[in-house]
CSV table of N, CA and C in Angstrom, one decimal:
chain,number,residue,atom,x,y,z
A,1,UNK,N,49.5,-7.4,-33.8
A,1,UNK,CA,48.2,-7.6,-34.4
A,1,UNK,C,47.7,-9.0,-34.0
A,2,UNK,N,48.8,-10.1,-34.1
A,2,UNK,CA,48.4,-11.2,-34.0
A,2,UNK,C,47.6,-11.9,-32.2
A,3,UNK,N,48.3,-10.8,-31.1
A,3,UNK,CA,48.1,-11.0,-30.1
A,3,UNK,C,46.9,-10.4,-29.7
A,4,UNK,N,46.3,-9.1,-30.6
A,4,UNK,CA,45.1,-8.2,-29.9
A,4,UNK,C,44.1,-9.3,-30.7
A,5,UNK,N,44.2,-10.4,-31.9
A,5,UNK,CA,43.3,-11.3,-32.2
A,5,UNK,C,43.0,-12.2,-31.3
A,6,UNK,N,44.1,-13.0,-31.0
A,6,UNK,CA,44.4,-14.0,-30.2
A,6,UNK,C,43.6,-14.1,-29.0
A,7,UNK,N,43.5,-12.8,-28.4
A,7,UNK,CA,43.3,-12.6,-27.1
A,7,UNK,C,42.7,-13.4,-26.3
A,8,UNK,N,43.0,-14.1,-25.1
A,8,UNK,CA,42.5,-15.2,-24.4
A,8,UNK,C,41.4,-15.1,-24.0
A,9,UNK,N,40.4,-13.7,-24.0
A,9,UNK,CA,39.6,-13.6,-23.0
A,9,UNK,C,38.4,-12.7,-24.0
A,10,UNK,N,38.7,-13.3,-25.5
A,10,UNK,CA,37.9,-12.9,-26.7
A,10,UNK,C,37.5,-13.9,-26.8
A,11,UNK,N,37.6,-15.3,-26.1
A,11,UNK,CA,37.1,-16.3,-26.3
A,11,UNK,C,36.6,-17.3,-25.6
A,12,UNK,N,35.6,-17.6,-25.3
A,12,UNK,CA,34.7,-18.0,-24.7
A,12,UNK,C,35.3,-19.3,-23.6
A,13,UNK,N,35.4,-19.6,-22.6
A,13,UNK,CA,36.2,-21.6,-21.5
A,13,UNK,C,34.9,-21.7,-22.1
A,14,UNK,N,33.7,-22.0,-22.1
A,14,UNK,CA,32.6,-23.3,-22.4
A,14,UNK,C,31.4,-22.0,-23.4
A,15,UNK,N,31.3,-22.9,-24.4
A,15,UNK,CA,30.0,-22.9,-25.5
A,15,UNK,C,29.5,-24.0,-25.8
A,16,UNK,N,28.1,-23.3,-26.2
A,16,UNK,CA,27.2,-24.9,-26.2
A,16,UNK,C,26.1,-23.8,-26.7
A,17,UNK,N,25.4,-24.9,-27.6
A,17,UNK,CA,24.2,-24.3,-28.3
A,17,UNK,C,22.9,-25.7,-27.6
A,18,UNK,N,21.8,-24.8,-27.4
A,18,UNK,CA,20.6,-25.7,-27.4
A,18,UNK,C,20.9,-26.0,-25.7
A,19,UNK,N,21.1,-24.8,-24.9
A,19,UNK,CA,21.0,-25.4,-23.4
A,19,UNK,C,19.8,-25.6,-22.7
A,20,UNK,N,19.8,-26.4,-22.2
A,20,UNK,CA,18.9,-26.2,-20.5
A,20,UNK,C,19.7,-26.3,-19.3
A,21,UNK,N,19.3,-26.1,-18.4
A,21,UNK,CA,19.6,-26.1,-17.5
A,21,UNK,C,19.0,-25.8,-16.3
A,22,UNK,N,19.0,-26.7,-15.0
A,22,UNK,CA,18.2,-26.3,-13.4
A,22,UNK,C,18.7,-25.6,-12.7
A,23,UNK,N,18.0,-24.5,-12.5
A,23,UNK,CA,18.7,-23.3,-11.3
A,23,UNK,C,18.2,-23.8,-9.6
A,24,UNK,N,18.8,-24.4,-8.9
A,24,UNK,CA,18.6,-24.8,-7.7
A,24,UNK,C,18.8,-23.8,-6.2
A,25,UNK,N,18.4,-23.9,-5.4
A,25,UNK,CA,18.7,-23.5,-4.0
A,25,UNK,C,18.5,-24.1,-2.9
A,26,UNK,N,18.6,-24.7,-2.4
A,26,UNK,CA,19.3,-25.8,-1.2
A,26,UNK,C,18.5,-27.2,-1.6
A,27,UNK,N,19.0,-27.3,-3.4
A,27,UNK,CA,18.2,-28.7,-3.4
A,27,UNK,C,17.1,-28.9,-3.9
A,28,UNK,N,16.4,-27.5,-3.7
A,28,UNK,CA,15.2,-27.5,-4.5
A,28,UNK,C,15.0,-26.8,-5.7
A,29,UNK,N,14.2,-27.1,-6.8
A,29,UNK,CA,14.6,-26.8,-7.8
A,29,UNK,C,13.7,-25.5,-8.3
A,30,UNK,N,14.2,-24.8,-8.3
A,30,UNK,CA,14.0,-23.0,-8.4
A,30,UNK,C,13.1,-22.6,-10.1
A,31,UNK,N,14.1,-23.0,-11.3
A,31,UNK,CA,14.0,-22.5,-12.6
A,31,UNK,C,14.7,-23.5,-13.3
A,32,UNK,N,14.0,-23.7,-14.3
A,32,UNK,CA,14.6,-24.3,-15.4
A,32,UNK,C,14.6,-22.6,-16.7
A,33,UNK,N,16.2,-22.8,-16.6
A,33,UNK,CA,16.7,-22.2,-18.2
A,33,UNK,C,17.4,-22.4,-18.9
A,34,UNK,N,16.3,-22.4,-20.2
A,34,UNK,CA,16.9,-22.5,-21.8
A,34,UNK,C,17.0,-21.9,-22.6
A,35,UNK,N,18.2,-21.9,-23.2
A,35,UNK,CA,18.6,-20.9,-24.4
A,35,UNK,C,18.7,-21.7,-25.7
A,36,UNK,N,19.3,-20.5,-26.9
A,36,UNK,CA,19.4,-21.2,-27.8
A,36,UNK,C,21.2,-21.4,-28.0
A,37,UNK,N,22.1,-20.7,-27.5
A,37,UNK,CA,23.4,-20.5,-27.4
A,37,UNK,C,24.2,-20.2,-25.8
A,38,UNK,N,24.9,-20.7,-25.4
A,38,UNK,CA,25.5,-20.0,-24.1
A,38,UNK,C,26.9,-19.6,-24.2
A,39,UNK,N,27.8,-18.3,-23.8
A,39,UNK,CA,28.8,-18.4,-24.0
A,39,UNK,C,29.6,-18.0,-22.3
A,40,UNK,N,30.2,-18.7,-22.0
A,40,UNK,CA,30.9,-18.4,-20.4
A,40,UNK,C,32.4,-18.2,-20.8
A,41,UNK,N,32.3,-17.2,-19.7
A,41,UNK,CA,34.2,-16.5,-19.2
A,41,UNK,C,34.5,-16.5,-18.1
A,42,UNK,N,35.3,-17.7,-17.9
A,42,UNK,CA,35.6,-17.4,-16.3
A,42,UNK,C,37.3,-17.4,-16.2
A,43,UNK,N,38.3,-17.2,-17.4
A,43,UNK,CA,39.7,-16.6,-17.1
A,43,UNK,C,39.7,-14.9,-17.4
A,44,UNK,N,38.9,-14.4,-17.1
A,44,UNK,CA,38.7,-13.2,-16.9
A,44,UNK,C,38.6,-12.4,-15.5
A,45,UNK,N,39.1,-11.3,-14.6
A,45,UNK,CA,38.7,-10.8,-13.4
A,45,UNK,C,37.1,-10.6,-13.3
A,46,UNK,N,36.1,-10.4,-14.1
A,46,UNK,CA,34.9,-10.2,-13.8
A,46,UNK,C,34.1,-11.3,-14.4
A,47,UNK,N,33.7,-12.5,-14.2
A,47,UNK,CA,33.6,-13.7,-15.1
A,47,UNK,C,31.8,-13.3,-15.4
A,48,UNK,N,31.8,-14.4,-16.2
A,48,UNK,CA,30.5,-14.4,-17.0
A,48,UNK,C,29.5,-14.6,-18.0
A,49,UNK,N,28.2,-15.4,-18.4
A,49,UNK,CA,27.4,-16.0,-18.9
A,49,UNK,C,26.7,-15.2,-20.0
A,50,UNK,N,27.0,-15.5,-20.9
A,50,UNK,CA,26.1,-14.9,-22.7
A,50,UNK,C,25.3,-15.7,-22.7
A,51,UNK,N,24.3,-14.8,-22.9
A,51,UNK,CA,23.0,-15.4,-23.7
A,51,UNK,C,23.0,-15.2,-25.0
A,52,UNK,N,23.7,-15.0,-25.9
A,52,UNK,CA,23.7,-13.6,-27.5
A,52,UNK,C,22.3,-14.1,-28.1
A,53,UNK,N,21.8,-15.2,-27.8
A,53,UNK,CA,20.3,-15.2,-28.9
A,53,UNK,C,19.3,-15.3,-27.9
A,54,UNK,N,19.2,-14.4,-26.5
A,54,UNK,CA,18.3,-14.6,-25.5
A,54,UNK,C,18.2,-15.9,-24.8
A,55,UNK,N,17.1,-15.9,-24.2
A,55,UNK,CA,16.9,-17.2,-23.1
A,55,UNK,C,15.4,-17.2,-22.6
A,56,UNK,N,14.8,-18.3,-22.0
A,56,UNK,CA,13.6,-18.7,-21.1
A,56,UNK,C,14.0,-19.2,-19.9
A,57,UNK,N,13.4,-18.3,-19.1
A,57,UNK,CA,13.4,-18.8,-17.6
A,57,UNK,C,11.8,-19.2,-17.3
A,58,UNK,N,11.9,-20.4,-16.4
A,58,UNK,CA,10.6,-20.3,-16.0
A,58,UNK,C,11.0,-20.9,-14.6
A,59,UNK,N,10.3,-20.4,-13.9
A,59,UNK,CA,10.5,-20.4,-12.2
A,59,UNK,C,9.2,-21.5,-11.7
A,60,UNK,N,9.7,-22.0,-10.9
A,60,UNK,CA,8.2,-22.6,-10.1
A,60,UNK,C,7.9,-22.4,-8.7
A,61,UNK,N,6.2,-22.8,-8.6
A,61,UNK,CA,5.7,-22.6,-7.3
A,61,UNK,C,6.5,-23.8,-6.4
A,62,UNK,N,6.4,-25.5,-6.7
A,62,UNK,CA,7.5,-26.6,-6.7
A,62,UNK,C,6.9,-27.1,-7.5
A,63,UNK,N,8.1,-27.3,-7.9
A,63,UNK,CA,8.7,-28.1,-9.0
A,63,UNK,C,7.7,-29.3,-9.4
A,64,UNK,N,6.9,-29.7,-10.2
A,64,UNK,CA,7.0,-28.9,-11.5
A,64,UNK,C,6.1,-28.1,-12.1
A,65,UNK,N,5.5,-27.3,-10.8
A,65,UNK,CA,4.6,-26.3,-11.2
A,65,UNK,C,4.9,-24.8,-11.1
A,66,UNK,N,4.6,-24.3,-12.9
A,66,UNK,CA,5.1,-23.2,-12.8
A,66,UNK,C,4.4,-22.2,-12.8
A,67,UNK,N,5.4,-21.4,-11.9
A,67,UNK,CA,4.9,-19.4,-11.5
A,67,UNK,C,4.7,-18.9,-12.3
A,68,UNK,N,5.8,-18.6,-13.1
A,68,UNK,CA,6.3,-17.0,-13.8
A,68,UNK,C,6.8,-17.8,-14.8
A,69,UNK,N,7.0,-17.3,-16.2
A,69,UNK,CA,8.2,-16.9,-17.1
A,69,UNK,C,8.6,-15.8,-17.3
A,70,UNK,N,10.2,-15.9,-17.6
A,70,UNK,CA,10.8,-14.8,-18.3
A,70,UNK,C,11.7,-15.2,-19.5
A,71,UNK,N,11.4,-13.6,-20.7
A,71,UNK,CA,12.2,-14.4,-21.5
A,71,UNK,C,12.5,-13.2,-22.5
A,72,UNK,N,13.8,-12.8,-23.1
A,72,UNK,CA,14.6,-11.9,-23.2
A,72,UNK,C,15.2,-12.3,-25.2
A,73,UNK,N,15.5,-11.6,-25.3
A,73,UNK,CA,16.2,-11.5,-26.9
A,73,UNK,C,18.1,-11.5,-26.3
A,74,UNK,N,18.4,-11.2,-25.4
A,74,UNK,CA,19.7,-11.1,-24.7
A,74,UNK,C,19.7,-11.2,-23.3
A,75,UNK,N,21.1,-11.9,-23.1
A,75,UNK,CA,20.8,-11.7,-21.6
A,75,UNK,C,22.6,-12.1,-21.2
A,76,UNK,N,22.8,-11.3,-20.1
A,76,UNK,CA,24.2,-12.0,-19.6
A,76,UNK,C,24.1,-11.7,-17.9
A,77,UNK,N,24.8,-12.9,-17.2
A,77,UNK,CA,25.0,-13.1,-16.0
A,77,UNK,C,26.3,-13.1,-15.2
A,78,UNK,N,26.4,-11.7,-14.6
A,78,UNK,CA,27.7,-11.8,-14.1
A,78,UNK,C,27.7,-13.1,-12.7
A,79,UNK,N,28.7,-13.7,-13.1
A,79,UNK,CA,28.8,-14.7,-11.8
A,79,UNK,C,29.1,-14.2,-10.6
A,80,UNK,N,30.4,-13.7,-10.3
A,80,UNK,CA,30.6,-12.7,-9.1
A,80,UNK,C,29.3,-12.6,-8.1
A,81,UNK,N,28.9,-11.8,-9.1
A,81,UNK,CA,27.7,-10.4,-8.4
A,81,UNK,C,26.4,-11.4,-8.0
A,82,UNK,N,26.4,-12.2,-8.6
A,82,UNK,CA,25.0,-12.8,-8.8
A,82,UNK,C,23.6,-12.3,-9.5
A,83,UNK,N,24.2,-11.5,-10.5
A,83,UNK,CA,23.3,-10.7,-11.1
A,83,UNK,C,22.9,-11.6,-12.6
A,84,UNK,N,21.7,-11.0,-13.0
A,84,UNK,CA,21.3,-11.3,-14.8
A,84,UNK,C,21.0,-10.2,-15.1
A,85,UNK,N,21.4,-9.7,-16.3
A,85,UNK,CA,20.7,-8.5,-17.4
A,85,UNK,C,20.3,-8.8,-18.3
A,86,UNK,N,18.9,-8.8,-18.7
A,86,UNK,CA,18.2,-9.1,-19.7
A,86,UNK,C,17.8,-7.8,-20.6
A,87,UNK,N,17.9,-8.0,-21.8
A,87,UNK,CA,17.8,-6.7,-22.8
A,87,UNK,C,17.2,-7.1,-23.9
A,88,UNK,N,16.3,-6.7,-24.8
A,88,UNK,CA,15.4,-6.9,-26.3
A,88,UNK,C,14.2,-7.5,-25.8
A,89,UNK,N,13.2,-7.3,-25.7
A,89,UNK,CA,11.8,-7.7,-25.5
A,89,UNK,C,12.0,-8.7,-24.5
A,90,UNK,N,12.0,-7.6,-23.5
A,90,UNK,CA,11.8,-8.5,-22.0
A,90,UNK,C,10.6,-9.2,-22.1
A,91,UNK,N,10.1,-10.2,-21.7
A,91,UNK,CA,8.6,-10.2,-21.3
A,91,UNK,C,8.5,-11.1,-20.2
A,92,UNK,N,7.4,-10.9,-19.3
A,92,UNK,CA,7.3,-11.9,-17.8
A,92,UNK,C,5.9,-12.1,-17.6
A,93,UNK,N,5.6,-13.0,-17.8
A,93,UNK,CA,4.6,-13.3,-17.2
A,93,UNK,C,4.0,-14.5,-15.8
A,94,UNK,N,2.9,-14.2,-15.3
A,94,UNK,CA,3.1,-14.6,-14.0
A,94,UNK,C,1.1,-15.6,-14.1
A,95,UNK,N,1.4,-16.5,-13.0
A,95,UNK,CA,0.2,-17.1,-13.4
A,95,UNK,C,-1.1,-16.7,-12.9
A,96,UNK,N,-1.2,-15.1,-12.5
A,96,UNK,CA,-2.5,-14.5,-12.6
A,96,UNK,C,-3.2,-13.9,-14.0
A,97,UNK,N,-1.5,-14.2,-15.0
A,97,UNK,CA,-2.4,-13.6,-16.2
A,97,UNK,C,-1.6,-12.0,-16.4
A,98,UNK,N,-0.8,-11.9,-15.4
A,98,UNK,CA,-0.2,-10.4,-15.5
A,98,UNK,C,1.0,-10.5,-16.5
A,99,UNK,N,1.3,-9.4,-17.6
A,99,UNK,CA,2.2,-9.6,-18.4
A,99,UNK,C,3.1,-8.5,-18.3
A,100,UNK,N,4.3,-8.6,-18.2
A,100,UNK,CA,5.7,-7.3,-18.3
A,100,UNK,C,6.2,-7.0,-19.7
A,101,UNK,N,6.2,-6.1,-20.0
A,101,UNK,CA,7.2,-6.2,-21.3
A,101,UNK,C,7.8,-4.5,-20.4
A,102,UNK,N,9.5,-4.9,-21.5
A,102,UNK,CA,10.5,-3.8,-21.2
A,102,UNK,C,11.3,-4.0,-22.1
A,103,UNK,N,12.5,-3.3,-22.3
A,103,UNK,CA,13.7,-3.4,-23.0
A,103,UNK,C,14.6,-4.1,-22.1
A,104,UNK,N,14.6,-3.4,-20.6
A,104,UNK,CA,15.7,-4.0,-19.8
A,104,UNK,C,15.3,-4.1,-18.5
A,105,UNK,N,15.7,-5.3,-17.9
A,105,UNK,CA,15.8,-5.7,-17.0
A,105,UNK,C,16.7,-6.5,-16.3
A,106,UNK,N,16.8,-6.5,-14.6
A,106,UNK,CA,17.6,-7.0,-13.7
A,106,UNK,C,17.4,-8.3,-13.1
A,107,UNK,N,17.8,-9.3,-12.8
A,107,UNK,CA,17.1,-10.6,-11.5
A,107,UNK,C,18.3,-10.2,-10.7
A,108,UNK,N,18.2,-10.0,-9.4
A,108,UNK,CA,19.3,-9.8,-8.7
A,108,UNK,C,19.2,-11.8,-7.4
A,109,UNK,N,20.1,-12.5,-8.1
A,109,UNK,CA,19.6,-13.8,-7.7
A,109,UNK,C,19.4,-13.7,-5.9
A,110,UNK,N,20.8,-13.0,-5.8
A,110,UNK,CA,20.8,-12.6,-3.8
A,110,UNK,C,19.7,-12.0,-3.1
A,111,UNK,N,19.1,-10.9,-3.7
A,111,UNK,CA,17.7,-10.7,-3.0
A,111,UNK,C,16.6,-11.1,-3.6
A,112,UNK,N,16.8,-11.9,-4.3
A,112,UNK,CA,15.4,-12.8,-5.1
A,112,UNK,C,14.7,-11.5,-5.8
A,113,UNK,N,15.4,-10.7,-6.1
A,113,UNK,CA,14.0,-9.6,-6.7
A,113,UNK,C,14.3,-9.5,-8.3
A,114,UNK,N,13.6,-9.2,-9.0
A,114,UNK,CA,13.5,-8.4,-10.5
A,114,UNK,C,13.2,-6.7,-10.5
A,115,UNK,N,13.9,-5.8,-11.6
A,115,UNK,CA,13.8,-5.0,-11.1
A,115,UNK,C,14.1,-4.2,-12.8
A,116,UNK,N,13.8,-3.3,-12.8
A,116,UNK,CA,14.3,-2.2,-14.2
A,116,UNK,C,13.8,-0.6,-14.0
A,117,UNK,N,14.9,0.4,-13.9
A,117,UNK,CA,14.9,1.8,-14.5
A,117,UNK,C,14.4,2.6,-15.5
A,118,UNK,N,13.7,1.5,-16.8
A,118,UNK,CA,13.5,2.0,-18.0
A,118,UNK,C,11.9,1.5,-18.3
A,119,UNK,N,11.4,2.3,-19.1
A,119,UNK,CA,9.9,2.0,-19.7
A,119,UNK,C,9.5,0.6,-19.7
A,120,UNK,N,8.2,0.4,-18.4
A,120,UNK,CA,8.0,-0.8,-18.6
A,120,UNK,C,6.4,-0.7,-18.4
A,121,UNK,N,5.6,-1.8,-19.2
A,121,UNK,CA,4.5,-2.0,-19.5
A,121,UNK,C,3.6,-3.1,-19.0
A,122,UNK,N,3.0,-2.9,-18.0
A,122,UNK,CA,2.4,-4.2,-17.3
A,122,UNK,C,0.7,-4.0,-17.5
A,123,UNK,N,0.6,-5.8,-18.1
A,123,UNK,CA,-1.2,-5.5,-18.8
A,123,UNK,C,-1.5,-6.7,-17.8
A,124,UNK,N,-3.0,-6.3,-17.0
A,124,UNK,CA,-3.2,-7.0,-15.4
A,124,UNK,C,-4.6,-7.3,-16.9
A,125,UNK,N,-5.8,-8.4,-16.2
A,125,UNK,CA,-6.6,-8.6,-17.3
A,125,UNK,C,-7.6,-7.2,-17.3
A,126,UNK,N,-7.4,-6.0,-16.4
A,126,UNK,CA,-8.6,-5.6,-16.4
A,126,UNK,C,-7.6,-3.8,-17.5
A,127,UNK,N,-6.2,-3.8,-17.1
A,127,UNK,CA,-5.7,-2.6,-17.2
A,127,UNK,C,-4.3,-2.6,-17.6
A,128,UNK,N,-4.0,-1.5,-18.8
A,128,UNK,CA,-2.8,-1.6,-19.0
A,128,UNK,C,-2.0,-0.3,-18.1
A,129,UNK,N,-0.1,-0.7,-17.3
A,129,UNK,CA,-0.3,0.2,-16.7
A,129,UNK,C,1.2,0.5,-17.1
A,130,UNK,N,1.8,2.1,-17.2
A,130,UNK,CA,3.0,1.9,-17.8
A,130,UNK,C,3.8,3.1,-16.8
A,131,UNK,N,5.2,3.1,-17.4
A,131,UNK,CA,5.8,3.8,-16.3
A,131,UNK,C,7.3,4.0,-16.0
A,132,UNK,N,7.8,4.6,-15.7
A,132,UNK,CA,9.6,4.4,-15.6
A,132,UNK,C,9.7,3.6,-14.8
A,133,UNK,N,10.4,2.2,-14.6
A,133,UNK,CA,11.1,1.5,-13.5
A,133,UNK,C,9.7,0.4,-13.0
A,134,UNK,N,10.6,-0.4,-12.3
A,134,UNK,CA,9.5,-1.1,-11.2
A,134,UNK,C,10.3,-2.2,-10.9
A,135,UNK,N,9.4,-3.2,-9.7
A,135,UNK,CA,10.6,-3.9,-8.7
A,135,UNK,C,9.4,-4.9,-8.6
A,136,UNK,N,9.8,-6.2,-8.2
A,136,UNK,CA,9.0,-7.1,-8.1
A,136,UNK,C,10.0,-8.2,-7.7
A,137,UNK,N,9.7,-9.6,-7.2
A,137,UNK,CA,10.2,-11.0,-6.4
A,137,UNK,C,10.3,-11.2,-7.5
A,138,UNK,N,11.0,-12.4,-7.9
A,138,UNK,CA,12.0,-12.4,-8.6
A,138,UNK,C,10.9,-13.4,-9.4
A,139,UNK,N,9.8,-14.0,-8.8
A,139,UNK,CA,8.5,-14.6,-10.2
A,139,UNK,C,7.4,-14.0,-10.7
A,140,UNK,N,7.5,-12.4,-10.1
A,140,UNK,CA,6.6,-11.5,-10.9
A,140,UNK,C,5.4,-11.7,-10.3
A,141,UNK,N,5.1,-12.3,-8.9
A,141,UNK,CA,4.1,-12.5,-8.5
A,141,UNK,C,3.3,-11.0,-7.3
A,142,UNK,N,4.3,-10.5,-6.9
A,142,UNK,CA,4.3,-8.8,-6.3
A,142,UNK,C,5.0,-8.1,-7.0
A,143,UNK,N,4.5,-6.8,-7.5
A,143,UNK,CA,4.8,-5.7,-8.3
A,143,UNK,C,4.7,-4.6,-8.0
A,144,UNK,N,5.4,-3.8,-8.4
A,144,UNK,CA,4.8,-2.1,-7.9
A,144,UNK,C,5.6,-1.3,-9.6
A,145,UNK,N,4.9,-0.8,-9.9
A,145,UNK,CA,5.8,0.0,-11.5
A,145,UNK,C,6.4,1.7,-10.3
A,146,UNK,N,7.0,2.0,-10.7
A,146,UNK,CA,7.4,3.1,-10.5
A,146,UNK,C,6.9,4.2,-11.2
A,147,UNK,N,6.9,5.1,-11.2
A,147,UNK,CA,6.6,6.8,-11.6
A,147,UNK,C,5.7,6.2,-12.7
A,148,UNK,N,4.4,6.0,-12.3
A,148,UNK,CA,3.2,5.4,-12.8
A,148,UNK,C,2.7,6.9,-13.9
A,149,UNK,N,2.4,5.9,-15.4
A,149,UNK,CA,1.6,7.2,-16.3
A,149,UNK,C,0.4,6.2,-16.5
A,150,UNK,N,-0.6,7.1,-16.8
A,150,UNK,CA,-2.0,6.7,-17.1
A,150,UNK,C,-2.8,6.3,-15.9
A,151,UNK,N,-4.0,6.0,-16.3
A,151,UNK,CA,-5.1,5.4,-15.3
A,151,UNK,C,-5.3,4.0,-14.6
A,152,UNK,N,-5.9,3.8,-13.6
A,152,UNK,CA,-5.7,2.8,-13.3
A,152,UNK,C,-7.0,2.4,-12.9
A,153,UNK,N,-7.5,1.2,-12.8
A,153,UNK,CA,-9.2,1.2,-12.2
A,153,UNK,C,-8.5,0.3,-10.9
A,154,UNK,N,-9.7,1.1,-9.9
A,154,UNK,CA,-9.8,0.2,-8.7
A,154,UNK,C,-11.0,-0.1,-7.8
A,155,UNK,N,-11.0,-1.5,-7.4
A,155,UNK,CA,-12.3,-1.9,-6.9
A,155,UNK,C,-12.0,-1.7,-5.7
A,156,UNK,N,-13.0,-1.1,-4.9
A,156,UNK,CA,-13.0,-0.6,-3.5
A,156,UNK,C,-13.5,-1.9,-2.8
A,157,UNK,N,-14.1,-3.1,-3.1
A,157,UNK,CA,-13.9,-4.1,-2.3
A,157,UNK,C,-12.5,-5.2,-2.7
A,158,UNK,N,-11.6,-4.9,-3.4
A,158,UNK,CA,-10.4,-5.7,-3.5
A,158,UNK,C,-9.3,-4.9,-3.5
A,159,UNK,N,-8.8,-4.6,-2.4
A,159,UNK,CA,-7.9,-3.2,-2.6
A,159,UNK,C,-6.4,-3.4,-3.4
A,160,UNK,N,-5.8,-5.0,-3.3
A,160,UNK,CA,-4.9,-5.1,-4.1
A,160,UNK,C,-5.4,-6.4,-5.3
A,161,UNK,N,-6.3,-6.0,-6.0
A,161,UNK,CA,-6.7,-6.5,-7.5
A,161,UNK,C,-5.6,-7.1,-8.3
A,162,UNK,N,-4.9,-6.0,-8.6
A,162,UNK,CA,-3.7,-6.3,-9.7
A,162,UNK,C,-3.0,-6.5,-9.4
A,163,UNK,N,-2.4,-7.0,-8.3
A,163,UNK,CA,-1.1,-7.5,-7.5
A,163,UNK,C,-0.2,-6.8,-7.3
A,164,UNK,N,-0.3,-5.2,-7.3
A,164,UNK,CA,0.3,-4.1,-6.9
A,164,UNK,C,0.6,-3.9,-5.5
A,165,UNK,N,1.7,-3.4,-4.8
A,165,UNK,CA,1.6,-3.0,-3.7
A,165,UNK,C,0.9,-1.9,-3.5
């Protein structure tokens, strides 16, 4: 009993409440994210980053002008993979004004893209558009929703309006 408590890997190598932190790529500075809690495991075979009270990401065009936010009620990052799963009132928004809400969502950091399989809801300023799934660059600035329900308006002299593929 005392060992299935104990367990080394029920417990977090590094916690810290009230994080920030700069997500970089050769130097240049990508995203700043903050949470309110962080919990990491890396004496584990699949290591990995807790968000347990969500997080804000916000990406920039450079630094320090920002693209997109994202920002989640949960979220964990497998290190390995280079993946993020975000879960509880996804929401993204991007600086056309376009807004995402979902339950769940992907950043996959290696191909720069964002991505989800489940009900998501994107309001452009003219149209709300909803749908199973959808895939987008990883600042929400190209979109496409997948298996699209409802209507959509389109202006025949701007053929990509809402920043749809």
């Amino acid at each position: 009993t005392v060992n299935l408590i104990t367990r080394k890997e029920d417990f977090p190598d590094l916690w810290a409440k009230k994080v920030s932190f700069l997500y970089t790529d050769s130097g240049l500075v990508k995203a700043n994210i903050t949470a309110p809690e962080i919990k990491r495991f890396n004496s584990i075979e699949k290591p990995y980053m807790e968000f347990p009270q969500g997080l804000m990401i916000v990406y920039f065009k450079k630094y320090p002008d920002t693209n997109s936010r994202i920002s989640s009620n949960y979220a964990i990052r497998w290190i390995k993979d280079r993946k993020w799963e975000a879960k509880g009132n996804v929401v993204a928004r991007n600086t056309k004004g376009d807004i995402l809400n979902t339950e769940y969502m992907v950043w996959d950091e290696t191909k720069e893209i964002i991505y989800s399989d489940k009900f998501v809801k994107i309001s452009t300023g003219t149209d709300v558009i909803i749908g199973e799934g959808f895939e987008a660059d990883q600042t929400f600035e190209r979109w496409k929703i997948l298996k699209v329900k409802g209507s959509i308006s389109i202006d025949d002299n701007n053929q990509n309006n809402n920043g749809t593929n």
